[in-house]
PDB file of C-alpha atoms in Angstrom:
ATOM      1  CA  MET A1415     -67.529 -10.584  31.502  1.00 53.00           C
ATOM      2  CA  SER A1416     -69.432  -7.435  30.638  1.00 53.00           C
ATOM      3  CA  ALA A1417     -71.452  -7.151  27.445  1.00 52.00           C
ATOM      4  CA  ALA A1418     -69.208  -4.268  26.365  1.00 52.00           C
ATOM      5  CA  ARG A1419     -66.098  -6.430  26.769  1.00 54.00           C
ATOM      6  CA  LYS A1420     -67.722  -9.330  24.908  1.00 52.00           C
ATOM      7  CA  SER A1421     -68.761  -7.027  22.070  1.00 49.00           C
ATOM      8  CA  ASP A1422     -65.140  -5.807  21.745  1.00 54.00           C
ATOM      9  CA  GLY A1423     -64.164  -9.408  21.046  1.00 55.00           C
ATOM     10  CA  CYS A1424     -66.991  -9.714  18.543  1.00 65.00           C
ATOM     11  CA  ARG A1425     -65.775  -6.671  16.606  1.00 60.00           C
ATOM     12  CA  ALA A1426     -62.258  -8.091  16.585  1.00 60.00           C
ATOM     13  CA  GLY A1427     -63.689 -11.276  15.053  1.00 60.00           C
ATOM     14  CA  GLY A1428     -65.493  -9.328  12.303  1.00 64.00           C
ATOM     15  CA  LEU A1429     -69.002  -9.820  13.696  1.00 65.00           C
ATOM     16  CA  THR A1430     -71.448  -7.208  14.846  1.00 71.00           C
ATOM     17  CA  PRO A1431     -72.175  -7.408  18.579  1.00 75.00           C
ATOM     18  CA  PRO A1432     -75.780  -8.768  18.626  1.00 82.00           C
ATOM     19  CA  PRO A1433     -75.177 -11.985  16.609  1.00 82.00           C
ATOM     20  CA  CYS A1434     -71.832 -12.547  18.269  1.00 84.00           C
ATOM     21  CA  LEU A1435     -73.247 -12.066  21.764  1.00 85.00           C
ATOM     22  CA  ARG A1436     -76.006 -14.570  20.961  1.00 86.00           C
ATOM     23  CA  ARG A1437     -73.357 -17.111  19.951  1.00 87.00           C
ATOM     24  CA  VAL A1438     -71.364 -16.453  23.110  1.00 87.00           C
ATOM     25  CA  LYS A1439     -74.536 -16.783  25.216  1.00 87.00           C
ATOM     26  CA  ARG A1440     -75.316 -20.147  23.555  1.00 89.00           C
ATOM     27  CA  LEU A1441     -71.796 -21.385  24.327  1.00 90.00           C
ATOM     28  CA  GLU A1442     -72.161 -20.235  27.953  1.00 90.00           C
ATOM     29  CA  ASP A1443     -75.595 -21.875  28.265  1.00 90.00           C
ATOM     30  CA  ALA A1444     -74.213 -25.132  26.815  1.00 92.00           C
ATOM     31  CA  GLY A1445     -71.423 -25.138  29.387  1.00 91.00           C
ATOM     32  CA  ILE A1446     -68.694 -24.828  26.762  1.00 92.00           C
ATOM     33  CA  ILE A1447     -67.636 -21.421  28.069  1.00 91.00           C
ATOM     34  CA  THR A1448     -67.423 -21.962  31.817  1.00 90.00           C
ATOM     35  CA  GLY A1449     -66.039 -18.612  32.925  1.00 88.00           C
ATOM     36  CA  TYR A1450     -63.692 -15.738  32.402  1.00 89.00           C
ATOM     37  CA  ARG A1451     -60.534 -14.801  34.262  1.00 86.00           C
ATOM     38  CA  ALA A1452     -57.904 -12.150  34.694  1.00 87.00           C
ATOM     39  CA  ARG A1453     -54.234 -12.826  33.967  1.00 86.00           C
ATOM     40  CA  ILE A1454     -52.168 -12.134  37.065  1.00 84.00           C
ATOM     41  CA  ASP A1455     -48.453 -11.344  37.195  1.00 83.00           C
ATOM     42  CA  PRO A1456     -47.231 -13.928  39.754  1.00 84.00           C
ATOM     43  CA  ALA A1457     -44.203 -11.887  40.850  1.00 86.00           C
ATOM     44  CA  ALA A1458     -46.331  -8.772  41.415  1.00 86.00           C
ATOM     45  CA  ALA A1459     -48.719 -10.886  43.514  1.00 86.00           C
ATOM     46  CA  GLY A1460     -45.881 -12.274  45.644  1.00 86.00           C
ATOM     47  CA  ARG A1461     -46.014 -15.695  43.953  1.00 90.00           C
ATOM     48  CA  GLY A1462     -43.048 -15.636  41.608  1.00 91.00           C
ATOM     49  CA  PHE A1463     -41.419 -18.809  42.980  1.00 94.00           C
ATOM     50  CA  ASP A1464     -43.094 -21.706  41.159  1.00 94.00           C
ATOM     51  CA  VAL A1465     -42.456 -25.336  42.145  1.00 96.00           C
ATOM     52  CA  MET A1466     -43.881 -28.631  40.923  1.00 97.00           C
ATOM     53  CA  VAL A1467     -44.161 -31.107  43.787  1.00 98.00           C
ATOM     54  CA  SER A1468     -44.730 -34.804  43.228  1.00 98.00           C
ATOM     55  CA  LEU A1469     -46.218 -36.777  46.093  1.00 97.00           C
ATOM     56  CA  GLU A1470     -46.407 -40.466  46.774  1.00 96.00           C
ATOM     57  CA  ILE A1471     -48.719 -41.702  49.477  1.00 95.00           C
ATOM     58  CA  SER A1472     -48.320 -44.648  51.812  1.00 92.00           C
ATOM     59  CA  VAL A1473     -51.979 -45.387  52.470  1.00 86.00           C
ATOM     60  CA  ASN A1474     -54.558 -45.891  49.746  1.00 79.00           C
ATOM     61  CA  ASP A1475     -57.805 -46.158  51.659  1.00 89.00           C
ATOM     62  CA  LEU A1476     -60.578 -43.810  50.533  1.00 93.00           C
ATOM     63  CA  ARG A1477     -60.839 -41.875  53.798  1.00 92.00           C
ATOM     64  CA  THR A1478     -57.122 -41.071  53.865  1.00 91.00           C
ATOM     65  CA  VAL A1479     -57.088 -40.058  50.206  1.00 93.00           C
ATOM     66  CA  GLU A1480     -60.092 -37.761  50.731  1.00 94.00           C
ATOM     67  CA  GLU A1481     -58.466 -36.182  53.815  1.00 94.00           C
ATOM     68  CA  LEU A1482     -55.231 -35.591  51.910  1.00 96.00           C
ATOM     69  CA  GLU A1483     -57.013 -34.085  48.906  1.00 97.00           C
ATOM     70  CA  THR A1484     -59.163 -31.839  51.095  1.00 97.00           C
ATOM     71  CA  ALA A1485     -56.139 -30.579  53.028  1.00 97.00           C
ATOM     72  CA  ILE A1486     -53.951 -29.887  50.000  1.00 98.00           C
ATOM     73  CA  SER A1487     -56.823 -28.291  48.064  1.00 97.00           C
ATOM     74  CA  SER A1488     -57.377 -25.841  50.918  1.00 97.00           C
ATOM     75  CA  TYR A1489     -53.846 -24.400  50.840  1.00 97.00           C
ATOM     76  CA  ASP A1490     -53.630 -20.959  49.204  1.00 96.00           C
ATOM     77  CA  GLU A1491     -50.133 -21.749  47.940  1.00 97.00           C
ATOM     78  CA  VAL A1492     -51.473 -24.598  45.780  1.00 97.00           C
ATOM     79  CA  VAL A1493     -52.456 -23.344  42.325  1.00 95.00           C
ATOM     80  CA  GLU A1494     -52.877 -26.752  40.644  1.00 95.00           C
ATOM     81  CA  PHE A1495     -53.478 -30.189  42.117  1.00 98.00           C
ATOM     82  CA  HIS A1496     -53.725 -33.407  40.099  1.00 97.00           C
ATOM     83  CA  ARG A1497     -54.200 -37.076  41.025  1.00 96.00           C
ATOM     84  CA  LEU A1498     -52.265 -39.240  38.587  1.00 96.00           C
ATOM     85  CA  PHE A1499     -52.360 -42.817  37.387  1.00 95.00           C
ATOM     86  CA  GLY A1500     -49.258 -44.686  38.520  1.00 93.00           C
ATOM     87  CA  ARG A1501     -46.350 -43.012  40.313  1.00 94.00           C
ATOM     88  CA  PRO A1502     -46.192 -40.382  41.595  1.00 96.00           C
ATOM     89  CA  ASP A1503     -49.699 -40.377  43.026  1.00 96.00           C
ATOM     90  CA  TYR A1504     -50.097 -36.589  42.888  1.00 97.00           C
ATOM     91  CA  LEU A1505     -48.633 -33.587  41.137  1.00 98.00           C
ATOM     92  CA  VAL A1506     -49.004 -30.249  42.913  1.00 98.00           C
ATOM     93  CA  ARG A1507     -48.064 -26.849  41.523  1.00 96.00           C
ATOM     94  CA  VAL A1508     -47.120 -24.452  44.305  1.00 97.00           C
ATOM     95  CA  ALA A1509     -46.644 -20.691  43.871  1.00 96.00           C
ATOM     96  CA  VAL A1510     -45.070 -18.724  46.720  1.00 96.00           C
ATOM     97  CA  GLU A1511     -42.920 -15.635  47.148  1.00 96.00           C
ATOM     98  CA  ASP A1512     -39.490 -17.228  47.481  1.00 96.00           C
ATOM     99  CA  GLN A1513     -37.467 -20.271  48.518  1.00 96.00           C
ATOM    100  CA  ALA A1514     -37.945 -19.594  52.237  1.00 97.00           C
ATOM    101  CA  ALA A1515     -41.721 -19.438  51.814  1.00 97.00           C
ATOM    102  CA  PHE A1516     -41.632 -22.715  49.882  1.00 97.00           C
ATOM    103  CA  GLU A1517     -39.569 -24.408  52.573  1.00 97.00           C
ATOM    104  CA  THR A1518     -42.045 -23.265  55.227  1.00 97.00           C
ATOM    105  CA  PHE A1519     -44.987 -24.473  53.129  1.00 97.00           C
ATOM    106  CA  LEU A1520     -43.378 -27.842  52.472  1.00 97.00           C
ATOM    107  CA  THR A1521     -42.255 -28.555  56.018  1.00 96.00           C
ATOM    108  CA  THR A1522     -45.305 -27.255  57.876  1.00 96.00           C
ATOM    109  CA  LYS A1523     -48.091 -28.305  55.559  1.00 96.00           C
ATOM    110  CA  ILE A1524     -47.164 -31.089  53.138  1.00 96.00           C
ATOM    111  CA  MET A1525     -44.714 -33.098  55.247  1.00 93.00           C
ATOM    112  CA  GLY A1526     -47.105 -33.032  58.179  1.00 90.00           C
ATOM    113  CA  LEU A1527     -49.791 -35.000  56.319  1.00 94.00           C
ATOM    114  CA  ARG A1528     -49.834 -38.597  57.566  1.00 91.00           C
ATOM    115  CA  ALA A1529     -50.512 -40.132  54.139  1.00 94.00           C
ATOM    116  CA  VAL A1530     -47.449 -38.569  52.474  1.00 96.00           C
ATOM    117  CA  ALA A1531     -44.648 -41.100  52.029  1.00 95.00           C
ATOM    118  CA  ARG A1532     -42.418 -39.275  49.530  1.00 96.00           C
ATOM    119  CA  VAL A1533     -42.051 -35.693  48.329  1.00 97.00           C
ATOM    120  CA  ASP A1534     -39.997 -34.571  45.331  1.00 97.00           C
ATOM    121  CA  SER A1535     -39.738 -30.875  44.490  1.00 97.00           C
ATOM    122  CA  HIS A1536     -38.973 -29.649  40.984  1.00 96.00           C
ATOM    123  CA  LEU A1537     -38.072 -25.994  40.557  1.00 93.00           C
ATOM    124  CA  ILE A1538     -39.388 -24.504  37.342  1.00 89.00           C
ATOM    125  CA  MET A1539     -36.543 -23.067  35.282  1.00 90.00           C
ATOM    126  CA  LYS A1540     -38.635 -21.619  32.455  1.00 89.00           C
ATOM    127  CA  LYS A1541     -42.266 -21.716  31.411  1.00 86.00           C
ATOM    128  CA  ILE A1542     -42.378 -22.723  27.760  1.00 91.00           C
ATOM    129  CA  LYS A1543     -46.150 -23.037  27.320  1.00 89.00           C
ATOM    130  CA  THR A1544     -48.920 -22.396  29.819  1.00 81.00           C
ATOM    131  CA  ASP A1545     -52.539 -21.306  29.809  1.00 76.00           C
ATOM    132  CA  ASP A1546     -51.878 -18.884  32.690  1.00 65.00           C
TER     133      ASP A1546
END
């Protein structure tokens, strides 16, 4: 983030830019602030169809798990990917243009992975709270 943009936030918080920027710099240096991002309109980016996919795997050896995680992490359609305790084994958030794009993603990428034993798709009706 530019110094000008950071100083705008400082003024909004009632601080003059130099002391505020020093505080922000300390938080960045300490690893508390890890980055900045833009908010994207998913529909405008061709990713308005949001689906949560739960995966269960059939093989639990380390090599297979690493292969699965590497493959799924590499897919552009995947916007979040979590390994869980218990069942399901994984929760994957997928953002694509429409239902047809999701079907293609699911059948050509996810279902083709040898470790995947079960796939459940959950269409998102409404986002109530998100940090997006």
